[in-house]
Amino acid sequence: MRRAYFKNNWVAALVVAPQLLIIFIFFYWPTSQALYWAFTLEQPWGGGNEWVGFENFRYLLTDDLYWQSVRVSVIYAVATTVLAMSMALILALFADRQLRGYHGFRIGLIWPYAIAAPAIGLAFRFIFNPSAGVASYLNYAFPEIWNPVMNGDHALIMVIIAGAWKQVSYSFIFFLAGLQSIPRSLLEAGAMDGARVMRRMRDIQLPLLTPTFFFLIIINLTDSFTDSFGIVDTMTSGGPARATELMVYKIYEDGFRGLDYSGAAAQSIILMFLVIALTFVQFRYVERRVHYT
């Protein structure tokens, strides 16, 4: 690979300046402000902020409502990741077998990735509406069996399905690319040895997809913790009774509706370090089981 060299350093600085400016404005500046608010407390009658050290964090870690949002967030992240990757893998396996019409299915399965989370939330809110949506037929056949408006478990299941559906397309693209990168000679050799479709998938395709699994687990878990606000806001607004109040939505509720900027900033710092720690653990311990050959 050839490397580009600039005779004048100011040309290189001019090229990278816009990107550095964007990173500073949208990442480093908000992060520095969140750190400032997390360790301070705003005076009730003005006069600036007061340094309180870890008091905001201590209050959060002794708050049962905060731990409730952590528990719901972990359930949501694990469930959406498992559901989305399972659905994406099955669809990719069918598309990779090049059944009749697979070109249309392949394009159709990629398009949903371009849909914004609030639009997905509105669509699934109508589908799962217990009185007017598609799910109302279920209630008509079995009265009161589905009611996400009043039942927290139903509401969480509804949000998980919508969140998983949002991630299926992204995982599908990578699974399909991984399957198509496997040499056909390996599958043909397995078939000649008498291995059927399921045996070839278990012994050849899935082991060679391990790097793809590893990458998608990280991306899906991280996305579930940080990019779930639109779905929750449009579908349940965190209810009923905080049953779907994820960590990212609680930051919004406490900060913009409760006007507790310091508490919301402390929550955002905890969420940021949680995602960093999760990624570190995955790379440190899970990657050892990945086979790249």
mmCIF file with all atom_site columns, N, CA, C and O in Angstrom, residues 71-72 75-76 124-125 127-130 135 138-139 142-163 231 235-236 238-244:
data_model
loop_
_atom_site.group_PDB
_atom_site.id
_atom_site.type_symbol
_atom_site.label_atom_id
_atom_site.label_alt_id
_atom_site.label_comp_id
_atom_site.label_asym_id
_atom_site.label_entity_id
_atom_site.label_seq_id
_atom_site.pdbx_PDB_ins_code
_atom_site.Cartn_x
_atom_site.Cartn_y
_atom_site.Cartn_z
_atom_site.occupancy
_atom_site.B_iso_or_equiv
_atom_site.pdbx_formal_charge
_atom_site.auth_seq_id
_atom_site.auth_comp_id
_atom_site.auth_asym_id
_atom_site.auth_atom_id
_atom_site.pdbx_PDB_model_num
ATOM 1   N N  . ARG A 1 71  ? -31.197 -3.058  35.167 1.00 0.00 ? 71  ARG A N  1
ATOM 2   C CA . ARG A 1 71  ? -31.678 -4.428  34.940 1.00 0.00 ? 71  ARG A CA 1
ATOM 3   C C  . ARG A 1 71  ? -32.464 -4.530  33.633 1.00 0.00 ? 71  ARG A C  1
ATOM 4   O O  . ARG A 1 71  ? -32.239 -5.444  32.830 1.00 0.00 ? 71  ARG A O  1
ATOM 5   N N  . VAL A 1 72  ? -33.340 -3.577  33.391 1.00 0.00 ? 72  VAL A N  1
ATOM 6   C CA . VAL A 1 72  ? -34.130 -3.585  32.155 1.00 0.00 ? 72  VAL A CA 1
ATOM 7   C C  . VAL A 1 72  ? -33.214 -3.415  30.936 1.00 0.00 ? 72  VAL A C  1
ATOM 8   O O  . VAL A 1 72  ? -33.409 -4.070  29.904 1.00 0.00 ? 72  VAL A O  1
ATOM 9   N N  . ILE A 1 75  ? -31.428 -6.768  30.199 1.00 0.00 ? 75  ILE A N  1
ATOM 10  C CA . ILE A 1 75  ? -32.371 -7.709  29.574 1.00 0.00 ? 75  ILE A CA 1
ATOM 11  C C  . ILE A 1 75  ? -32.617 -7.314  28.122 1.00 0.00 ? 75  ILE A C  1
ATOM 12  O O  . ILE A 1 75  ? -32.593 -8.161  27.216 1.00 0.00 ? 75  ILE A O  1
ATOM 13  N N  . TYR A 1 76  ? -32.843 -6.029  27.889 1.00 0.00 ? 76  TYR A N  1
ATOM 14  C CA . TYR A 1 76  ? -33.099 -5.545  26.526 1.00 0.00 ? 76  TYR A CA 1
ATOM 15  C C  . TYR A 1 76  ? -31.893 -5.804  25.614 1.00 0.00 ? 76  TYR A C  1
ATOM 16  O O  . TYR A 1 76  ? -32.056 -6.291  24.486 1.00 0.00 ? 76  TYR A O  1
ATOM 17  N N  . PHE A 1 124 ? -44.280 -0.442  14.880 1.00 0.00 ? 124 PHE A N  1
ATOM 18  C CA . PHE A 1 124 ? -44.519 -1.555  15.813 1.00 0.00 ? 124 PHE A CA 1
ATOM 19  C C  . PHE A 1 124 ? -45.542 -1.172  16.889 1.00 0.00 ? 124 PHE A C  1
ATOM 20  O O  . PHE A 1 124 ? -46.230 -2.042  17.421 1.00 0.00 ? 124 PHE A O  1
ATOM 21  N N  . ARG A 1 125 ? -45.652 0.101   17.188 1.00 0.00 ? 125 ARG A N  1
ATOM 22  C CA . ARG A 1 125 ? -46.678 0.533   18.152 1.00 0.00 ? 125 ARG A CA 1
ATOM 23  C C  . ARG A 1 125 ? -48.066 0.254   17.599 1.00 0.00 ? 125 ARG A C  1
ATOM 24  O O  . ARG A 1 125 ? -48.976 -0.142  18.338 1.00 0.00 ? 125 ARG A O  1
ATOM 25  N N  . ILE A 1 127 ? -48.686 -2.084  15.204 1.00 0.00 ? 127 ILE A N  1
ATOM 26  C CA . ILE A 1 127 ? -48.827 -3.540  15.059 1.00 0.00 ? 127 ILE A CA 1
ATOM 27  C C  . ILE A 1 127 ? -49.236 -4.184  16.382 1.00 0.00 ? 127 ILE A C  1
ATOM 28  O O  . ILE A 1 127 ? -50.101 -5.059  16.429 1.00 0.00 ? 127 ILE A O  1
ATOM 29  N N  . PHE A 1 128 ? -48.606 -3.741  17.482 1.00 0.00 ? 128 PHE A N  1
ATOM 30  C CA . PHE A 1 128 ? -48.855 -4.370  18.785 1.00 0.00 ? 128 PHE A CA 1
ATOM 31  C C  . PHE A 1 128 ? -49.942 -3.665  19.593 1.00 0.00 ? 128 PHE A C  1
ATOM 32  O O  . PHE A 1 128 ? -50.118 -3.979  20.773 1.00 0.00 ? 128 PHE A O  1
ATOM 33  N N  . ASN A 1 129 ? -50.644 -2.717  18.998 1.00 0.00 ? 129 ASN A N  1
ATOM 34  C CA . ASN A 1 129 ? -51.721 -2.040  19.721 1.00 0.00 ? 129 ASN A CA 1
ATOM 35  C C  . ASN A 1 129 ? -52.795 -3.058  20.109 1.00 0.00 ? 129 ASN A C  1
ATOM 36  O O  . ASN A 1 129 ? -53.325 -3.759  19.249 1.00 0.00 ? 129 ASN A O  1
ATOM 37  N N  . PRO A 1 130 ? -53.139 -3.159  21.401 1.00 0.00 ? 130 PRO A N  1
ATOM 38  C CA . PRO A 1 130 ? -54.063 -4.225  21.825 1.00 0.00 ? 130 PRO A CA 1
ATOM 39  C C  . PRO A 1 130 ? -55.505 -4.020  21.391 1.00 0.00 ? 130 PRO A C  1
ATOM 40  O O  . PRO A 1 130 ? -56.300 -4.963  21.436 1.00 0.00 ? 130 PRO A O  1
ATOM 41  N N  . ALA A 1 135 ? -52.318 -6.916  16.594 1.00 0.00 ? 135 ALA A N  1
ATOM 42  C CA . ALA A 1 135 ? -52.419 -7.753  17.795 1.00 0.00 ? 135 ALA A CA 1
ATOM 43  C C  . ALA A 1 135 ? -53.820 -7.768  18.384 1.00 0.00 ? 135 ALA A C  1
ATOM 44  O O  . ALA A 1 135 ? -54.127 -8.606  19.231 1.00 0.00 ? 135 ALA A O  1
ATOM 45  N N  . LEU A 1 138 ? -55.512 -11.012 18.162 1.00 0.00 ? 138 LEU A N  1
ATOM 46  C CA . LEU A 1 138 ? -55.150 -11.983 19.210 1.00 0.00 ? 138 LEU A CA 1
ATOM 47  C C  . LEU A 1 138 ? -56.015 -11.788 20.442 1.00 0.00 ? 138 LEU A C  1
ATOM 48  O O  . LEU A 1 138 ? -56.489 -12.768 21.049 1.00 0.00 ? 138 LEU A O  1
ATOM 49  N N  . ASN A 1 139 ? -56.249 -10.533 20.805 1.00 0.00 ? 139 ASN A N  1
ATOM 50  C CA . ASN A 1 139 ? -57.114 -10.259 21.955 1.00 0.00 ? 139 ASN A CA 1
ATOM 51  C C  . ASN A 1 139 ? -58.565 -10.643 21.659 1.00 0.00 ? 139 ASN A C  1
ATOM 52  O O  . ASN A 1 139 ? -59.315 -10.987 22.573 1.00 0.00 ? 139 ASN A O  1
ATOM 53  N N  . PHE A 1 142 ? -58.429 -14.415 22.146 1.00 0.00 ? 142 PHE A N  1
ATOM 54  C CA . PHE A 1 142 ? -58.132 -14.737 23.552 1.00 0.00 ? 142 PHE A CA 1
ATOM 55  C C  . PHE A 1 142 ? -58.182 -13.432 24.354 1.00 0.00 ? 142 PHE A C  1
ATOM 56  O O  . PHE A 1 142 ? -57.165 -12.737 24.462 1.00 0.00 ? 142 PHE A O  1
ATOM 57  N N  . PRO A 1 143 ? -59.324 -13.074 24.901 1.00 0.00 ? 143 PRO A N  1
ATOM 58  C CA . PRO A 1 143 ? -59.483 -11.767 25.569 1.00 0.00 ? 143 PRO A CA 1
ATOM 59  C C  . PRO A 1 143 ? -58.447 -11.532 26.673 1.00 0.00 ? 143 PRO A C  1
ATOM 60  O O  . PRO A 1 143 ? -58.120 -12.427 27.450 1.00 0.00 ? 143 PRO A O  1
ATOM 61  N N  . GLU A 1 144 ? -57.874 -10.302 26.668 1.00 0.00 ? 144 GLU A N  1
ATOM 62  C CA . GLU A 1 144 ? -56.936 -9.817  27.687 1.00 0.00 ? 144 GLU A CA 1
ATOM 63  C C  . GLU A 1 144 ? -55.617 -10.592 27.719 1.00 0.00 ? 144 GLU A C  1
ATOM 64  O O  . GLU A 1 144 ? -54.890 -10.534 28.701 1.00 0.00 ? 144 GLU A O  1
ATOM 65  N N  . ILE A 1 145 ? -55.299 -11.311 26.640 1.00 0.00 ? 145 ILE A N  1
ATOM 66  C CA . ILE A 1 145 ? -54.024 -12.043 26.643 1.00 0.00 ? 145 ILE A CA 1
ATOM 67  C C  . ILE A 1 145 ? -52.853 -11.128 26.294 1.00 0.00 ? 145 ILE A C  1
ATOM 68  O O  . ILE A 1 145 ? -51.697 -11.432 26.606 1.00 0.00 ? 145 ILE A O  1
ATOM 69  N N  . TRP A 1 146 ? -53.110 -9.987  25.641 1.00 0.00 ? 146 TRP A N  1
ATOM 70  C CA . TRP A 1 146 ? -52.019 -9.088  25.232 1.00 0.00 ? 146 TRP A CA 1
ATOM 71  C C  . TRP A 1 146 ? -52.415 -7.659  25.546 1.00 0.00 ? 146 TRP A C  1
ATOM 72  O O  . TRP A 1 146 ? -53.412 -7.156  25.019 1.00 0.00 ? 146 TRP A O  1
ATOM 73  N N  . ASN A 1 147 ? -51.655 -7.009  26.439 1.00 0.00 ? 147 ASN A N  1
ATOM 74  C CA . ASN A 1 147 ? -51.963 -5.627  26.787 1.00 0.00 ? 147 ASN A CA 1
ATOM 75  C C  . ASN A 1 147 ? -50.684 -4.900  27.225 1.00 0.00 ? 147 ASN A C  1
ATOM 76  O O  . ASN A 1 147 ? -50.404 -4.762  28.421 1.00 0.00 ? 147 ASN A O  1
ATOM 77  N N  . PRO A 1 148 ? -49.864 -4.447  26.280 1.00 0.00 ? 148 PRO A N  1
ATOM 78  C CA . PRO A 1 148 ? -48.618 -3.753  26.651 1.00 0.00 ? 148 PRO A CA 1
ATOM 79  C C  . PRO A 1 148 ? -48.851 -2.395  27.287 1.00 0.00 ? 148 PRO A C  1
ATOM 80  O O  . PRO A 1 148 ? -47.917 -1.821  27.847 1.00 0.00 ? 148 PRO A O  1
ATOM 81  N N  . VAL A 1 149 ? -50.075 -1.884  27.212 1.00 0.00 ? 149 VAL A N  1
ATOM 82  C CA . VAL A 1 149 ? -50.358 -0.589  27.846 1.00 0.00 ? 149 VAL A CA 1
ATOM 83  C C  . VAL A 1 149 ? -50.369 -0.716  29.369 1.00 0.00 ? 149 VAL A C  1
ATOM 84  O O  . VAL A 1 149 ? -49.928 0.175   30.090 1.00 0.00 ? 149 VAL A O  1
ATOM 85  N N  . MET A 1 150 ? -50.844 -1.859  29.878 1.00 0.00 ? 150 MET A N  1
ATOM 86  C CA . MET A 1 150 ? -50.962 -2.061  31.316 1.00 0.00 ? 150 MET A CA 1
ATOM 87  C C  . MET A 1 150 ? -49.953 -3.073  31.859 1.00 0.00 ? 150 MET A C  1
ATOM 88  O O  . MET A 1 150 ? -49.636 -3.053  33.050 1.00 0.00 ? 150 MET A O  1
ATOM 89  N N  . ASN A 1 151 ? -49.475 -3.974  31.029 1.00 0.00 ? 151 ASN A N  1
ATOM 90  C CA . ASN A 1 151 ? -48.581 -5.042  31.480 1.00 0.00 ? 151 ASN A CA 1
ATOM 91  C C  . ASN A 1 151 ? -47.137 -4.718  31.106 1.00 0.00 ? 151 ASN A C  1
ATOM 92  O O  . ASN A 1 151 ? -46.805 -4.588  29.927 1.00 0.00 ? 151 ASN A O  1
ATOM 93  N N  . GLY A 1 152 ? -46.264 -4.595  32.113 1.00 0.00 ? 152 GLY A N  1
ATOM 94  C CA . GLY A 1 152 ? -44.874 -4.224  31.846 1.00 0.00 ? 152 GLY A CA 1
ATOM 95  C C  . GLY A 1 152 ? -44.099 -5.272  31.074 1.00 0.00 ? 152 GLY A C  1
ATOM 96  O O  . GLY A 1 152 ? -43.259 -4.939  30.219 1.00 0.00 ? 152 GLY A O  1
ATOM 97  N N  . ASP A 1 153 ? -44.358 -6.559  31.343 1.00 0.00 ? 153 ASP A N  1
ATOM 98  C CA . ASP A 1 153 ? -43.663 -7.617  30.607 1.00 0.00 ? 153 ASP A CA 1
ATOM 99  C C  . ASP A 1 153 ? -44.025 -7.587  29.121 1.00 0.00 ? 153 ASP A C  1
ATOM 100 O O  . ASP A 1 153 ? -43.163 -7.769  28.255 1.00 0.00 ? 153 ASP A O  1
ATOM 101 N N  . HIS A 1 154 ? -45.304 -7.368  28.842 1.00 0.00 ? 154 HIS A N  1
ATOM 102 C CA . HIS A 1 154 ? -45.726 -7.273  27.444 1.00 0.00 ? 154 HIS A CA 1
ATOM 103 C C  . HIS A 1 154 ? -45.057 -6.077  26.753 1.00 0.00 ? 154 HIS A C  1
ATOM 104 O O  . HIS A 1 154 ? -44.622 -6.172  25.602 1.00 0.00 ? 154 HIS A O  1
ATOM 105 N N  . ALA A 1 155 ? -44.991 -4.962  27.459 1.00 0.00 ? 155 ALA A N  1
ATOM 106 C CA . ALA A 1 155 ? -44.372 -3.763  26.877 1.00 0.00 ? 155 ALA A CA 1
ATOM 107 C C  . ALA A 1 155 ? -42.886 -3.993  26.590 1.00 0.00 ? 155 ALA A C  1
ATOM 108 O O  . ALA A 1 155 ? -42.374 -3.583  25.537 1.00 0.00 ? 155 ALA A O  1
ATOM 109 N N  . LEU A 1 156 ? -42.196 -4.679  27.512 1.00 0.00 ? 156 LEU A N  1
ATOM 110 C CA . LEU A 1 156 ? -40.774 -4.938  27.298 1.00 0.00 ? 156 LEU A CA 1
ATOM 111 C C  . LEU A 1 156 ? -40.562 -5.901  26.124 1.00 0.00 ? 156 LEU A C  1
ATOM 112 O O  . LEU A 1 156 ? -39.640 -5.709  25.318 1.00 0.00 ? 156 LEU A O  1
ATOM 113 N N  . ILE A 1 157 ? -41.411 -6.906  26.013 1.00 0.00 ? 157 ILE A N  1
ATOM 114 C CA . ILE A 1 157 ? -41.320 -7.829  24.866 1.00 0.00 ? 157 ILE A CA 1
ATOM 115 C C  . ILE A 1 157 ? -41.532 -7.068  23.559 1.00 0.00 ? 157 ILE A C  1
ATOM 116 O O  . ILE A 1 157 ? -40.816 -7.278  22.567 1.00 0.00 ? 157 ILE A O  1
ATOM 117 N N  . MET A 1 158 ? -42.501 -6.158  23.548 1.00 0.00 ? 158 MET A N  1
ATOM 118 C CA . MET A 1 158 ? -42.786 -5.359  22.356 1.00 0.00 ? 158 MET A CA 1
ATOM 119 C C  . MET A 1 158 ? -41.583 -4.508  21.948 1.00 0.00 ? 158 MET A C  1
ATOM 120 O O  . MET A 1 158 ? -41.204 -4.456  20.768 1.00 0.00 ? 158 MET A O  1
ATOM 121 N N  . VAL A 1 159 ? -40.947 -3.886  22.929 1.00 0.00 ? 159 VAL A N  1
ATOM 122 C CA . VAL A 1 159 ? -39.779 -3.046  22.645 1.00 0.00 ? 159 VAL A CA 1
ATOM 123 C C  . VAL A 1 159 ? -38.602 -3.902  22.178 1.00 0.00 ? 159 VAL A C  1
ATOM 124 O O  . VAL A 1 159 ? -37.847 -3.515  21.267 1.00 0.00 ? 159 VAL A O  1
ATOM 125 N N  . ILE A 1 160 ? -38.434 -5.071  22.771 1.00 0.00 ? 160 ILE A N  1
ATOM 126 C CA . ILE A 1 160 ? -37.332 -5.957  22.375 1.00 0.00 ? 160 ILE A CA 1
ATOM 127 C C  . ILE A 1 160 ? -37.499 -6.408  20.929 1.00 0.00 ? 160 ILE A C  1
ATOM 128 O O  . ILE A 1 160 ? -36.532 -6.416  20.148 1.00 0.00 ? 160 ILE A O  1
ATOM 129 N N  . ILE A 1 161 ? -38.718 -6.783  20.546 1.00 0.00 ? 161 ILE A N  1
ATOM 130 C CA . ILE A 1 161 ? -38.953 -7.230  19.160 1.00 0.00 ? 161 ILE A CA 1
ATOM 131 C C  . ILE A 1 161 ? -38.660 -6.094  18.177 1.00 0.00 ? 161 ILE A C  1
ATOM 132 O O  . ILE A 1 161 ? -38.013 -6.307  17.140 1.00 0.00 ? 161 ILE A O  1
ATOM 133 N N  . ALA A 1 162 ? -39.107 -4.887  18.498 1.00 0.00 ? 162 ALA A N  1
ATOM 134 C CA . ALA A 1 162 ? -38.844 -3.745  17.614 1.00 0.00 ? 162 ALA A CA 1
ATOM 135 C C  . ALA A 1 162 ? -37.345 -3.455  17.528 1.00 0.00 ? 162 ALA A C  1
ATOM 136 O O  . ALA A 1 162 ? -36.808 -3.199  16.439 1.00 0.00 ? 162 ALA A O  1
ATOM 137 N N  . GLY A 1 163 ? -36.651 -3.509  18.674 1.00 0.00 ? 163 GLY A N  1
ATOM 138 C CA . GLY A 1 163 ? -35.205 -3.263  18.666 1.00 0.00 ? 163 GLY A CA 1
ATOM 139 C C  . GLY A 1 163 ? -34.446 -4.327  17.905 1.00 0.00 ? 163 GLY A C  1
ATOM 140 O O  . GLY A 1 163 ? -33.475 -4.018  17.189 1.00 0.00 ? 163 GLY A O  1
ATOM 141 N N  . ILE A 1 231 ? -36.917 4.176   19.880 1.00 0.00 ? 231 ILE A N  1
ATOM 142 C CA . ILE A 1 231 ? -37.930 3.125   19.966 1.00 0.00 ? 231 ILE A CA 1
ATOM 143 C C  . ILE A 1 231 ? -38.719 3.237   21.268 1.00 0.00 ? 231 ILE A C  1
ATOM 144 O O  . ILE A 1 231 ? -39.952 3.181   21.279 1.00 0.00 ? 231 ILE A O  1
ATOM 145 N N  . MET A 1 235 ? -42.741 4.224   21.499 1.00 0.00 ? 235 MET A N  1
ATOM 146 C CA . MET A 1 235 ? -43.608 3.080   21.778 1.00 0.00 ? 235 MET A CA 1
ATOM 147 C C  . MET A 1 235 ? -44.210 3.105   23.179 1.00 0.00 ? 235 MET A C  1
ATOM 148 O O  . MET A 1 235 ? -45.396 2.833   23.371 1.00 0.00 ? 235 MET A O  1
ATOM 149 N N  . THR A 1 236 ? -43.409 3.419   24.195 1.00 0.00 ? 236 THR A N  1
ATOM 150 C CA . THR A 1 236 ? -43.905 3.290   25.580 1.00 0.00 ? 236 THR A CA 1
ATOM 151 C C  . THR A 1 236 ? -43.594 4.490   26.453 1.00 0.00 ? 236 THR A C  1
ATOM 152 O O  . THR A 1 236 ? -44.143 4.580   27.559 1.00 0.00 ? 236 THR A O  1
ATOM 153 N N  . GLY A 1 238 ? -41.148 4.791   28.253 1.00 0.00 ? 238 GLY A N  1
ATOM 154 C CA . GLY A 1 238 ? -40.590 4.241   29.492 1.00 0.00 ? 238 GLY A CA 1
ATOM 155 C C  . GLY A 1 238 ? -41.567 3.459   30.355 1.00 0.00 ? 238 GLY A C  1
ATOM 156 O O  . GLY A 1 238 ? -41.171 2.816   31.321 1.00 0.00 ? 238 GLY A O  1
ATOM 157 N N  . GLY A 1 239 ? -42.845 3.494   30.044 1.00 0.00 ? 239 GLY A N  1
ATOM 158 C CA . GLY A 1 239 ? -43.862 2.814   30.856 1.00 0.00 ? 239 GLY A CA 1
ATOM 159 C C  . GLY A 1 239 ? -44.209 1.439   30.346 1.00 0.00 ? 239 GLY A C  1
ATOM 160 O O  . GLY A 1 239 ? -43.574 0.953   29.411 1.00 0.00 ? 239 GLY A O  1
ATOM 161 N N  . PRO A 1 240 ? -45.184 0.780   30.944 1.00 0.00 ? 240 PRO A N  1
ATOM 162 C CA . PRO A 1 240 ? -45.930 1.264   32.112 1.00 0.00 ? 240 PRO A CA 1
ATOM 163 C C  . PRO A 1 240 ? -45.155 1.028   33.405 1.00 0.00 ? 240 PRO A C  1
ATOM 164 O O  . PRO A 1 240 ? -44.485 0.004   33.547 1.00 0.00 ? 240 PRO A O  1
ATOM 165 N N  . ALA A 1 241 ? -45.242 1.964   34.340 1.00 0.00 ? 241 ALA A N  1
ATOM 166 C CA . ALA A 1 241 ? -44.590 1.857   35.649 1.00 0.00 ? 241 ALA A CA 1
ATOM 167 C C  . ALA A 1 241 ? -43.089 1.612   35.511 1.00 0.00 ? 241 ALA A C  1
ATOM 168 O O  . ALA A 1 241 ? -42.524 0.784   36.212 1.00 0.00 ? 241 ALA A O  1
ATOM 169 N N  . ARG A 1 242 ? -42.430 2.325   34.549 1.00 0.00 ? 242 ARG A N  1
ATOM 170 C CA . ARG A 1 242 ? -40.984 2.268   34.322 1.00 0.00 ? 242 ARG A CA 1
ATOM 171 C C  . ARG A 1 242 ? -40.510 0.884   33.871 1.00 0.00 ? 242 ARG A C  1
ATOM 172 O O  . ARG A 1 242 ? -39.324 0.559   33.984 1.00 0.00 ? 242 ARG A O  1
ATOM 173 N N  . ALA A 1 243 ? -41.400 0.062   33.357 1.00 0.00 ? 243 ALA A N  1
ATOM 174 C CA . ALA A 1 243 ? -41.022 -1.293  32.941 1.00 0.00 ? 243 ALA A CA 1
ATOM 175 C C  . ALA A 1 243 ? -40.106 -1.285  31.726 1.00 0.00 ? 243 ALA A C  1
ATOM 176 O O  . ALA A 1 243 ? -39.382 -2.256  31.489 1.00 0.00 ? 243 ALA A O  1
ATOM 177 N N  . THR A 1 244 ? -40.132 -0.234  30.926 1.00 0.00 ? 244 THR A N  1
ATOM 178 C CA . THR A 1 244 ? -39.274 -0.146  29.740 1.00 0.00 ? 244 THR A CA 1
ATOM 179 C C  . THR A 1 244 ? -38.358 1.072   29.794 1.00 0.00 ? 244 THR A C  1
ATOM 180 O O  . THR A 1 244 ? -37.897 1.544   28.766 1.00 0.00 ? 244 THR A O  1
#
